[in-house]
mmCIF file of C-alpha atoms in Angstrom:
data_model
loop_
_atom_site.group_PDB
_atom_site.id
_atom_site.type_symbol
_atom_site.label_atom_id
_atom_site.label_comp_id
_atom_site.label_asym_id
_atom_site.label_seq_id
_atom_site.Cartn_x
_atom_site.Cartn_y
_atom_site.Cartn_z
ATOM 1 C CA MET A 81 29.551 12.924 -7.392
ATOM 2 C CA GLN A 82 26.775 10.692 -5.150
ATOM 3 C CA LEU A 83 24.293 11.475 -2.208
ATOM 4 C CA GLY A 84 26.478 9.404 -0.026
ATOM 5 C CA GLN A 85 25.794 10.131 4.272
ATOM 6 C CA ASN A 86 25.946 13.370 3.608
ATOM 7 C CA ALA A 87 23.951 14.912 1.375
ATOM 8 C CA HIS A 88 25.332 18.127 -1.640
ATOM 9 C CA VAL A 89 22.968 20.279 -0.620
ATOM 10 C CA ASP A 90 25.297 23.512 -1.327
ATOM 11 C CA GLU A 91 24.655 22.644 -5.119
ATOM 12 C CA PRO A 92 21.985 24.212 -7.271
ATOM 13 C CA ALA A 93 20.746 20.888 -8.808
ATOM 14 C CA VAL A 94 20.109 18.865 -5.610
ATOM 15 C CA GLY A 95 18.226 21.546 -3.754
ATOM 16 C CA ALA A 96 17.670 18.836 -1.232
ATOM 17 C CA VAL A 97 17.810 19.668 2.736
ATOM 18 C CA ALA A 98 20.268 17.231 4.750
ATOM 19 C CA ALA A 99 18.892 15.463 7.598
ATOM 20 C CA PRO A 100 19.845 16.125 11.331
ATOM 21 C CA GLY A 101 23.182 15.221 12.280
ATOM 22 C CA ARG A 102 24.111 15.533 8.985
ATOM 23 C CA ARG A 103 26.069 18.274 7.197
ATOM 24 C CA PRO A 104 26.419 18.973 3.700
ATOM 25 C CA ARG A 105 29.088 17.963 1.063
ATOM 26 C CA ALA A 106 29.854 20.512 -0.929
ATOM 27 C CA GLY A 107 30.305 19.987 -4.261
ATOM 28 C CA TYR A 108 33.019 20.070 -7.407
ATOM 29 C CA ARG A 109 31.926 23.521 -8.863
ATOM 30 C CA THR A 110 31.641 24.907 -4.935
ATOM 31 C CA ASP A 111 35.429 23.852 -4.007
ATOM 32 C CA LEU A 112 36.716 24.601 -7.431
ATOM 33 C CA VAL A 113 35.609 28.018 -6.906
ATOM 34 C CA THR A 114 36.864 28.395 -3.581
ATOM 35 C CA VAL A 115 40.166 27.244 -3.951
ATOM 36 C CA LEU A 116 40.625 29.657 -7.522
ATOM 37 C CA LEU A 117 39.427 32.429 -5.042
ATOM 38 C CA GLY A 118 41.898 31.363 -2.283
ATOM 39 C CA THR A 119 44.263 31.233 -5.797
ATOM 40 C CA TRP A 120 43.335 34.946 -5.912
ATOM 41 C CA PHE A 121 44.617 35.874 -2.459
ATOM 42 C CA SER A 122 48.297 33.922 -3.008
ATOM 43 C CA ILE A 123 48.968 35.501 -6.072
ATOM 44 C CA GLY A 124 49.032 38.811 -3.769
ATOM 45 C CA LEU A 125 50.500 37.136 -1.302
ATOM 46 C CA PHE A 126 53.001 36.153 -4.777
ATOM 47 C CA LEU A 127 53.744 39.458 -4.913
ATOM 48 C CA ASP A 128 53.890 40.813 -1.427
ATOM 49 C CA ALA A 129 56.577 38.690 -0.955
ATOM 50 C CA TRP A 130 58.310 39.638 -3.789
ATOM 51 C CA ALA A 131 57.932 42.948 -3.009
ATOM 52 C CA HIS A 132 59.415 42.427 0.063
ATOM 53 C CA SER A 133 62.622 41.280 -1.471
ATOM 54 C CA ASN A 134 63.031 43.365 -4.501
ATOM 55 C CA VAL A 135 62.017 46.663 -3.432
ATOM 56 C CA PRO A 136 63.997 48.510 -0.708
ATOM 57 C CA GLU A 137 62.638 51.797 -1.062
ATOM 58 C CA LEU A 138 58.948 49.967 0.158
ATOM 59 C CA GLU A 139 57.920 52.072 4.067
ATOM 60 C CA THR A 140 53.853 51.191 3.611
ATOM 61 C CA PHE A 141 51.185 49.472 4.290
ATOM 62 C CA PHE A 142 49.106 50.694 1.435
ATOM 63 C CA THR A 143 50.585 49.209 -1.729
ATOM 64 C CA PRO A 144 49.497 47.090 -5.272
ATOM 65 C CA TRP A 145 49.809 43.918 -3.586
ATOM 66 C CA HIS A 146 48.438 44.614 -0.455
ATOM 67 C CA ALA A 147 44.995 45.371 -2.292
ATOM 68 C CA VAL A 148 45.093 41.913 -4.785
ATOM 69 C CA PHE A 149 45.735 39.930 -1.112
ATOM 70 C CA TYR A 150 43.027 41.774 1.305
ATOM 71 C CA SER A 151 40.742 42.203 -1.746
ATOM 72 C CA GLY A 152 40.984 37.918 -1.992
ATOM 73 C CA PHE A 153 40.908 37.168 0.602
ATOM 74 C CA ALA A 154 37.473 39.597 1.130
ATOM 75 C CA ALA A 155 36.007 37.324 -1.768
ATOM 76 C CA THR A 156 37.278 33.894 -0.575
ATOM 77 C CA GLY A 157 35.655 34.601 2.752
ATOM 78 C CA ALA A 158 32.708 36.098 0.880
ATOM 79 C CA TRP A 159 32.032 33.411 -0.160
ATOM 80 C CA ILE A 160 32.295 30.624 2.153
ATOM 81 C CA LEU A 161 30.041 32.950 4.083
ATOM 82 C CA TRP A 162 27.661 32.490 0.819
ATOM 83 C CA VAL A 163 27.829 28.501 0.761
ATOM 84 C CA LEU A 164 26.873 28.757 4.521
ATOM 85 C CA TRP A 165 23.864 31.036 3.731
ATOM 86 C CA ARG A 166 22.634 28.745 0.707
ATOM 87 C CA ASN A 167 23.182 25.961 3.654
ATOM 88 C CA TYR A 168 20.812 28.074 6.160
ATOM 89 C CA GLN A 169 18.115 28.470 3.316
ATOM 90 C CA HIS A 170 18.064 24.786 2.989
ATOM 91 C CA GLY A 171 17.058 24.508 6.287
ATOM 92 C CA LEU A 172 20.610 23.701 8.019
ATOM 93 C CA ARG A 173 21.161 25.359 11.685
ATOM 94 C CA GLY A 174 24.313 25.838 13.096
ATOM 95 C CA LEU A 175 27.324 23.379 12.670
ATOM 96 C CA ASP A 176 24.997 21.488 10.346
ATOM 97 C CA ALA A 177 25.104 24.410 7.478
ATOM 98 C CA ILE A 178 28.768 24.358 7.984
ATOM 99 C CA PRO A 179 29.858 21.447 5.080
ATOM 100 C CA VAL A 180 32.226 18.932 5.806
ATOM 101 C CA GLY A 181 36.263 20.064 5.287
ATOM 102 C CA TYR A 182 35.147 23.751 5.697
ATOM 103 C CA GLY A 183 34.459 23.717 9.592
ATOM 104 C CA PRO A 184 38.565 24.631 9.290
ATOM 105 C CA ALA A 185 38.111 27.438 7.065
ATOM 106 C CA VAL A 186 35.500 29.003 8.479
ATOM 107 C CA PHE A 187 37.498 29.212 12.048
ATOM 108 C CA ALA A 188 40.149 30.696 10.196
ATOM 109 C CA LEU A 189 38.674 33.789 8.473
ATOM 110 C CA PRO A 190 38.451 36.113 11.585
ATOM 111 C CA VAL A 191 41.184 34.501 12.470
ATOM 112 C CA PHE A 192 43.148 35.782 9.252
ATOM 113 C CA ALA A 193 41.310 39.480 9.555
ATOM 114 C CA ALA A 194 41.828 39.484 13.132
ATOM 115 C CA ALA A 195 45.804 39.360 11.872
ATOM 116 C CA GLY A 196 45.630 41.803 8.776
ATOM 117 C CA VAL A 197 44.684 44.386 11.211
ATOM 118 C CA GLY A 198 47.562 43.118 13.571
ATOM 119 C CA ASP A 199 49.537 43.428 10.691
ATOM 120 C CA TYR A 200 48.554 46.902 9.629
ATOM 121 C CA LEU A 201 49.486 48.433 12.997
ATOM 122 C CA TRP A 202 52.237 45.842 13.197
ATOM 123 C CA HIS A 203 54.333 48.245 10.059
ATOM 124 C CA THR A 204 52.536 51.735 11.257
ATOM 125 C CA PHE A 205 54.364 51.499 14.597
ATOM 126 C CA ILE A 206 57.409 48.929 14.587
ATOM 127 C CA GLY A 207 58.029 49.347 10.363
ATOM 128 C CA ILE A 208 58.565 47.504 7.322
ATOM 129 C CA GLU A 209 60.172 43.542 7.520
ATOM 130 C CA GLN A 210 62.363 43.457 4.464
ATOM 131 C CA GLY A 211 64.237 40.431 5.476
ATOM 132 C CA ILE A 212 64.203 37.479 7.511
ATOM 133 C CA ASP A 213 62.870 38.877 10.095
ATOM 134 C CA ILE A 214 59.887 38.938 7.869
ATOM 135 C CA LEU A 215 58.845 35.201 7.734
ATOM 136 C CA PHE A 216 58.938 35.122 11.475
ATOM 137 C CA SER A 217 56.675 37.996 11.812
ATOM 138 C CA PRO A 218 53.893 36.713 14.241
ATOM 139 C CA THR A 219 50.820 38.445 12.414
ATOM 140 C CA HIS A 220 52.460 37.036 8.956
ATOM 141 C CA LEU A 221 52.635 33.610 10.753
ATOM 142 C CA ALA A 222 48.807 33.934 11.600
ATOM 143 C CA LEU A 223 48.025 34.849 8.582
ATOM 144 C CA ILE A 224 49.730 32.368 6.796
ATOM 145 C CA THR A 225 48.485 29.554 8.932
ATOM 146 C CA SER A 226 45.110 31.026 8.094
ATOM 147 C CA MET A 227 45.405 30.896 4.671
ATOM 148 C CA VAL A 228 46.479 27.068 5.076
ATOM 149 C CA LEU A 229 43.067 26.468 7.141
ATOM 150 C CA ILE A 230 42.039 28.438 4.108
ATOM 151 C CA LEU A 231 43.298 26.736 1.647
ATOM 152 C CA THR A 232 43.199 23.057 2.130
ATOM 153 C CA THR A 233 39.341 23.181 2.124
ATOM 154 C CA PRO A 234 38.875 21.482 -1.126
ATOM 155 C CA LEU A 235 41.592 18.752 -0.272
ATOM 156 C CA ARG A 236 39.523 18.054 3.446
ATOM 157 C CA THR A 237 36.476 17.661 0.722
ATOM 158 C CA LEU A 238 37.630 14.964 -1.359
ATOM 159 C CA TRP A 239 39.619 13.674 1.716
ATOM 160 C CA SER A 240 36.141 12.509 3.217
ATOM 161 C CA ASP A 241 34.785 10.733 0.271
ATOM 162 C CA ARG A 242 35.222 7.366 0.730
ATOM 163 C CA ASP A 243 34.286 6.306 -2.204
ATOM 164 C CA VAL A 244 36.685 8.711 -4.329
ATOM 165 C CA ILE A 245 40.050 6.636 -4.969
ATOM 166 C CA SER A 246 40.989 7.506 -8.259
ATOM 167 C CA PRO A 247 39.401 10.351 -9.373
ATOM 168 C CA SER A 248 39.693 12.362 -12.934
ATOM 169 C CA PHE A 249 42.428 15.096 -13.371
ATOM 170 C CA LYS A 250 39.092 16.762 -13.860
ATOM 171 C CA GLN A 251 37.886 15.381 -10.349
ATOM 172 C CA PHE A 252 41.165 15.641 -8.402
ATOM 173 C CA LEU A 253 42.306 19.673 -9.802
ATOM 174 C CA PRO A 254 40.491 21.209 -6.589
ATOM 175 C CA ALA A 255 42.397 19.021 -4.066
ATOM 176 C CA VAL A 256 45.551 19.407 -6.290
ATOM 177 C CA LEU A 257 45.185 23.476 -6.619
ATOM 178 C CA ALA A 258 45.194 23.253 -3.291
ATOM 179 C CA LEU A 259 47.765 21.200 -1.840
ATOM 180 C CA ALA A 260 50.260 23.469 -4.120
ATOM 181 C CA PHE A 261 49.473 26.810 -3.140
ATOM 182 C CA THR A 262 49.703 24.835 0.832
ATOM 183 C CA ALA A 263 53.552 23.913 -0.465
ATOM 184 C CA SER A 264 53.954 26.859 -2.295
ATOM 185 C CA LEU A 265 52.669 29.257 1.064
ATOM 186 C CA VAL A 266 55.111 26.728 3.494
ATOM 187 C CA LEU A 267 57.750 26.680 1.424
ATOM 188 C CA LEU A 268 57.252 30.210 1.284
ATOM 189 C CA PHE A 269 58.203 31.055 5.166
ATOM 190 C CA ALA A 270 60.883 28.248 4.723
ATOM 191 C CA GLY A 271 62.498 31.075 2.302
ATOM 192 C CA TYR A 272 65.944 31.516 4.689
ATOM 193 C CA ALA A 273 66.426 27.365 3.332
ATOM 194 C CA ASP A 274 64.592 27.525 -0.291
ATOM 195 C CA ALA A 275 66.967 25.761 -2.762
ATOM 196 C CA THR A 276 64.248 26.322 -5.349
ATOM 197 C CA VAL A 277 65.552 30.644 -5.436
ATOM 198 C CA PHE A 278 69.394 29.061 -6.506
ATOM 199 C CA THR A 279 70.198 30.200 -9.906
ATOM 200 C CA SER A 280 72.260 27.741 -12.097
ATOM 201 C CA GLY A 281 75.508 29.253 -11.264
ATOM 202 C CA GLU A 282 74.779 29.644 -7.893
ATOM 203 C CA VAL A 283 73.917 25.429 -7.335
ATOM 204 C CA ILE A 284 78.240 25.158 -9.338
ATOM 205 C CA LYS A 285 79.485 27.619 -7.326
ATOM 206 C CA ALA A 286 77.943 26.416 -4.280
ATOM 207 C CA PHE A 287 79.350 23.177 -4.456
ATOM 208 C CA SER A 288 83.103 24.432 -5.408
ATOM 209 C CA PHE A 289 84.859 25.020 -2.509
ATOM 210 C CA GLN A 290 88.142 24.045 -1.143
ATOM 211 C CA LYS A 291 88.439 20.686 0.677
ATOM 212 C CA GLY A 292 88.914 20.965 4.026
ATOM 213 C CA ALA A 293 88.000 24.270 4.247
ATOM 214 C CA ASN A 294 86.589 24.671 8.308
ATOM 215 C CA ASN A 295 84.003 27.235 6.663
ATOM 216 C CA ILE A 296 81.581 25.614 4.689
ATOM 217 C CA GLY A 297 79.564 29.378 3.702
ATOM 218 C CA ARG A 298 77.464 28.822 0.723
ATOM 219 C CA ALA A 299 77.814 25.050 0.516
ATOM 220 C CA GLY A 300 76.122 24.300 4.105
ATOM 221 C CA ASP A 301 73.349 26.911 2.712
ATOM 222 C CA LEU A 302 72.099 24.377 -0.599
ATOM 223 C CA ALA A 303 72.905 20.999 1.264
ATOM 224 C CA ALA A 304 70.834 22.404 4.286
ATOM 225 C CA ALA A 305 67.842 24.097 1.688
ATOM 226 C CA ILE A 306 67.807 21.220 -0.206
ATOM 227 C CA MET A 307 67.061 18.875 2.574
ATOM 228 C CA LEU A 308 63.781 21.234 4.105
ATOM 229 C CA THR A 309 63.240 22.332 0.990
ATOM 230 C CA ASN A 310 62.829 18.235 -0.444
ATOM 231 C CA LEU A 311 60.340 17.568 2.692
ATOM 232 C CA ILE A 312 58.411 20.433 1.459
ATOM 233 C CA MET A 313 57.506 18.597 -2.274
ATOM 234 C CA VAL A 314 57.357 15.318 -1.399
ATOM 235 C CA VAL A 315 55.253 15.567 1.775
ATOM 236 C CA PRO A 316 52.212 16.846 -0.319
ATOM 237 C CA LEU A 317 52.742 13.550 -2.868
ATOM 238 C CA LEU A 318 53.192 11.437 0.049
ATOM 239 C CA LEU A 319 49.773 12.617 1.308
ATOM 240 C CA ALA A 320 48.022 12.428 -1.787
ATOM 241 C CA ALA A 321 49.466 9.046 -2.990
ATOM 242 C CA ARG A 322 48.508 7.870 0.717
ATOM 243 C CA ARG A 323 44.727 8.268 0.265
ATOM 244 C CA PHE A 324 43.615 8.570 -4.170
ATOM 245 C CA ARG A 325 45.465 7.257 -7.069
ATOM 246 C CA PRO A 326 46.509 10.896 -8.030
ATOM 247 C CA PRO A 327 46.126 11.093 -11.941
ATOM 248 C CA PHE A 328 48.634 12.007 -14.389
ATOM 249 C CA GLY A 329 49.318 15.614 -14.165
ATOM 250 C CA SER A 330 49.160 16.062 -10.380
ATOM 251 C CA ALA A 331 53.127 15.846 -9.893
ATOM 252 C CA THR A 332 53.639 18.390 -12.419
ATOM 253 C CA LEU A 333 51.306 20.499 -11.288
ATOM 254 C CA LEU A 334 52.170 21.019 -8.069
ATOM 255 C CA ALA A 335 55.852 22.045 -8.897
ATOM 256 C CA PHE A 336 54.575 24.809 -10.886
ATOM 257 C CA VAL A 337 52.643 26.492 -8.988
ATOM 258 C CA VAL A 338 55.731 26.348 -6.518
ATOM 259 C CA MET A 339 57.869 27.650 -9.116
ATOM 260 C CA LEU A 340 55.192 30.650 -9.992
ATOM 261 C CA LEU A 341 56.423 31.713 -6.668
ATOM 262 C CA SER A 342 59.949 30.493 -6.705
ATOM 263 C CA THR A 343 60.289 32.931 -9.731
ATOM 264 C CA ALA A 344 58.731 35.323 -8.117
ATOM 265 C CA VAL A 345 60.970 35.632 -5.066
ATOM 266 C CA ALA A 346 64.220 35.337 -7.236
ATOM 267 C CA ASN A 347 62.834 37.898 -9.446
ATOM 268 C CA TYR A 348 62.846 35.527 -12.121
ATOM 269 C CA GLU A 349 66.621 34.749 -11.948
ATOM 270 C CA ASN A 350 66.371 31.175 -11.410
ATOM 271 C CA LEU A 351 64.409 30.250 -14.843
ATOM 272 C CA SER A 352 66.597 27.493 -15.860
ATOM 273 C CA THR A 353 66.054 26.011 -11.840
ATOM 274 C CA ALA A 354 62.217 26.389 -11.832
ATOM 275 C CA ALA A 355 62.671 24.487 -15.609
ATOM 276 C CA GLY A 356 64.295 21.467 -13.928
ATOM 277 C CA PHE A 357 61.321 22.050 -11.092
ATOM 278 C CA ILE A 358 58.820 20.939 -13.959
ATOM 279 C CA VAL A 359 60.778 17.728 -15.541
ATOM 280 C CA ALA A 360 61.080 16.562 -12.736
ATOM 281 C CA GLY A 361 57.235 16.967 -11.361
ATOM 282 C CA VAL A 362 56.547 15.267 -14.978
ATOM 283 C CA LEU A 363 58.917 12.609 -14.047
ATOM 284 C CA ILE A 364 57.780 11.657 -10.987
ATOM 285 C CA ASP A 365 54.234 11.859 -12.434
ATOM 286 C CA VAL A 366 54.975 8.513 -14.563
ATOM 287 C CA LEU A 367 56.357 7.446 -11.011
ATOM 288 C CA LEU A 368 53.320 7.591 -9.683
ATOM 289 C CA LEU A 369 51.956 5.758 -13.020
ATOM 290 C CA LYS A 370 53.884 2.931 -13.313
ATOM 291 C CA LEU A 371 54.319 2.180 -8.933
ATOM 292 C CA ARG A 372 50.427 3.361 -7.748
ATOM 293 C CA PRO A 373 52.182 3.809 -4.988
ATOM 294 C CA SER A 374 49.422 3.555 -1.348
ATOM 295 C CA GLU A 375 48.844 2.946 2.249
ATOM 296 C CA LEU A 376 47.951 -0.997 0.733
ATOM 297 C CA ARG A 377 51.427 -0.906 -1.526
ATOM 298 C CA VAL A 378 53.912 0.335 0.867
ATOM 299 C CA LYS A 379 56.915 -1.555 -0.502
ATOM 300 C CA GLU A 380 55.961 0.877 -3.802
ATOM 301 C CA TYR A 381 54.463 3.474 -1.367
ATOM 302 C CA ARG A 382 58.511 3.768 -0.074
ATOM 303 C CA ILE A 383 60.031 3.194 -3.297
ATOM 304 C CA PHE A 384 58.306 6.200 -4.038
ATOM 305 C CA GLY A 385 59.142 8.237 -1.583
ATOM 306 C CA ALA A 386 62.656 7.730 -1.986
ATOM 307 C CA ALA A 387 62.852 7.753 -6.030
ATOM 308 C CA ALA A 388 60.708 11.015 -6.378
ATOM 309 C CA SER A 389 62.943 12.734 -4.094
ATOM 310 C CA PHE A 390 65.575 11.051 -6.226
ATOM 311 C CA VAL A 391 64.640 12.645 -9.150
ATOM 312 C CA THR A 392 63.938 15.790 -7.979
ATOM 313 C CA TRP A 393 67.563 16.505 -6.910
ATOM 314 C CA ALA A 394 68.580 14.584 -9.924
ATOM 315 C CA VAL A 395 67.177 16.470 -12.285
ATOM 316 C CA TYR A 396 68.328 20.053 -10.282
ATOM 317 C CA PHE A 397 71.704 19.152 -10.602
ATOM 318 C CA VAL A 398 71.742 18.186 -13.842
ATOM 319 C CA THR A 399 69.732 21.181 -14.994
ATOM 320 C CA ALA A 400 72.312 23.726 -14.176
ATOM 321 C CA ILE A 401 75.660 21.534 -15.115
ATOM 322 C CA VAL A 402 73.453 21.836 -17.973
ATOM 323 C CA ASP A 403 72.706 25.448 -17.878
ATOM 324 C CA GLN A 404 76.213 26.407 -16.962
ATOM 325 C CA GLY A 405 78.561 23.938 -18.633
ATOM 326 C CA THR A 406 80.213 22.797 -16.023
ATOM 327 C CA THR A 407 79.983 20.481 -13.099
ATOM 328 C CA PRO A 408 80.292 21.596 -9.201
ATOM 329 C CA SER A 409 84.044 20.599 -7.901
ATOM 330 C CA VAL A 410 83.212 18.986 -4.720
ATOM 331 C CA THR A 411 81.579 15.925 -7.060
ATOM 332 C CA GLU A 412 80.422 14.952 -2.838
ATOM 333 C CA MET A 413 78.185 17.252 -2.646
ATOM 334 C CA TRP A 414 76.271 16.591 -5.831
ATOM 335 C CA THR A 415 76.748 12.751 -6.819
ATOM 336 C CA GLY A 416 75.709 12.484 -2.671
ATOM 337 C CA ALA A 417 72.712 15.104 -2.433
ATOM 338 C CA PRO A 418 69.968 13.399 -4.558
ATOM 339 C CA VAL A 419 70.870 10.172 -2.100
ATOM 340 C CA MET A 420 71.112 11.896 1.137
ATOM 341 C CA ALA A 421 67.209 13.366 -0.449
ATOM 342 C CA ALA A 422 66.049 9.693 -1.418
ATOM 343 C CA LEU A 423 66.994 8.558 2.000
ATOM 344 C CA HIS A 424 64.741 11.287 3.301
ATOM 345 C CA GLY A 425 61.841 11.174 1.379
ATOM 346 C CA LEU A 426 61.807 7.484 2.135
ATOM 347 C CA LEU A 427 61.636 8.257 6.275
ATOM 348 C CA MET A 428 58.721 10.189 5.436
ATOM 349 C CA ALA A 429 57.296 7.403 3.340
ATOM 350 C CA ALA A 430 57.700 5.262 5.933
ATOM 351 C CA VAL A 431 56.661 8.149 8.954
ATOM 352 C CA LEU A 432 53.402 8.369 7.012
ATOM 353 C CA VAL A 433 52.209 4.861 6.190
ATOM 354 C CA PRO A 434 54.251 2.445 9.066
ATOM 355 C CA THR A 435 52.487 -0.623 8.025
ATOM 356 C CA ALA A 436 50.647 -1.041 5.118
ATOM 357 C CA ARG A 437 46.424 -1.123 6.115
ATOM 358 C CA ARG A 438 44.325 -3.939 7.147
#
């Protein structure tokens, strides 16, 4: 990356000092380390989510997965503080020592630490959550919010570099990992409406019900989950396509990371569903390559929003049908759900880019 308005003072090869009033810009290696360390404590959270869902005798705060989680945070926080210290050594003071895009992460570090202490006290005096209540715990919500601010740092760095429009996969890797882990965390806290954790058998069964019944039961759960999960999966892609031309493989990587969380939460019983999402990710990468959606190409952008959503859920049902060897008995549900998702994807594209940028 070239030196522009903001100097890359945090890279050893540069060693320059930014002019007064100019903040440094983190280099590629710094962002890559940031997102890899963020991956460490994200995996810790995935392990903790698995434990809360699958270890009924869980009764203590001091667990191996909490150790992974909080040690990952400590490593990430130490790294970000080290970046600030290097900039301080180069003569930058106050806010000028914080690289572009790192401000929210610096703010989030003490918030996360305080939420961690609060979580310990919460578990000590109130107890360990093992159901839907885990998703509404105030300390958990504070932890997840601060995590998102930390994890999206590489995305903010690349976003702020106006010279980058069509990054290579290597150049885009920290940003797309940031998007992928953020989507995973958001989906984790929408676990009461997560369509990725359904097994293929559950998908078939949910949409096989007696027509005219007043209680739609599991069918309503799956329908609502598809709509919410679709938004969580498609919005990061639309956001990336609005600003960049994402390289081939971006959508596949996002799906792969999200499925790492999904399979852990489902205790690895939804592997066929996870495989379907990864296949859909490959097809979405083809759509990105062919359509080249952007805020300058509004028609293609909206087509992409609809098509990416439709493909995701069409593959979802095809995977379940192939795996189970039968179709859901209510045809309207499994044929109409991808269309409904496509309309939601189109709507989100219109909201994110209402008119072409001039």
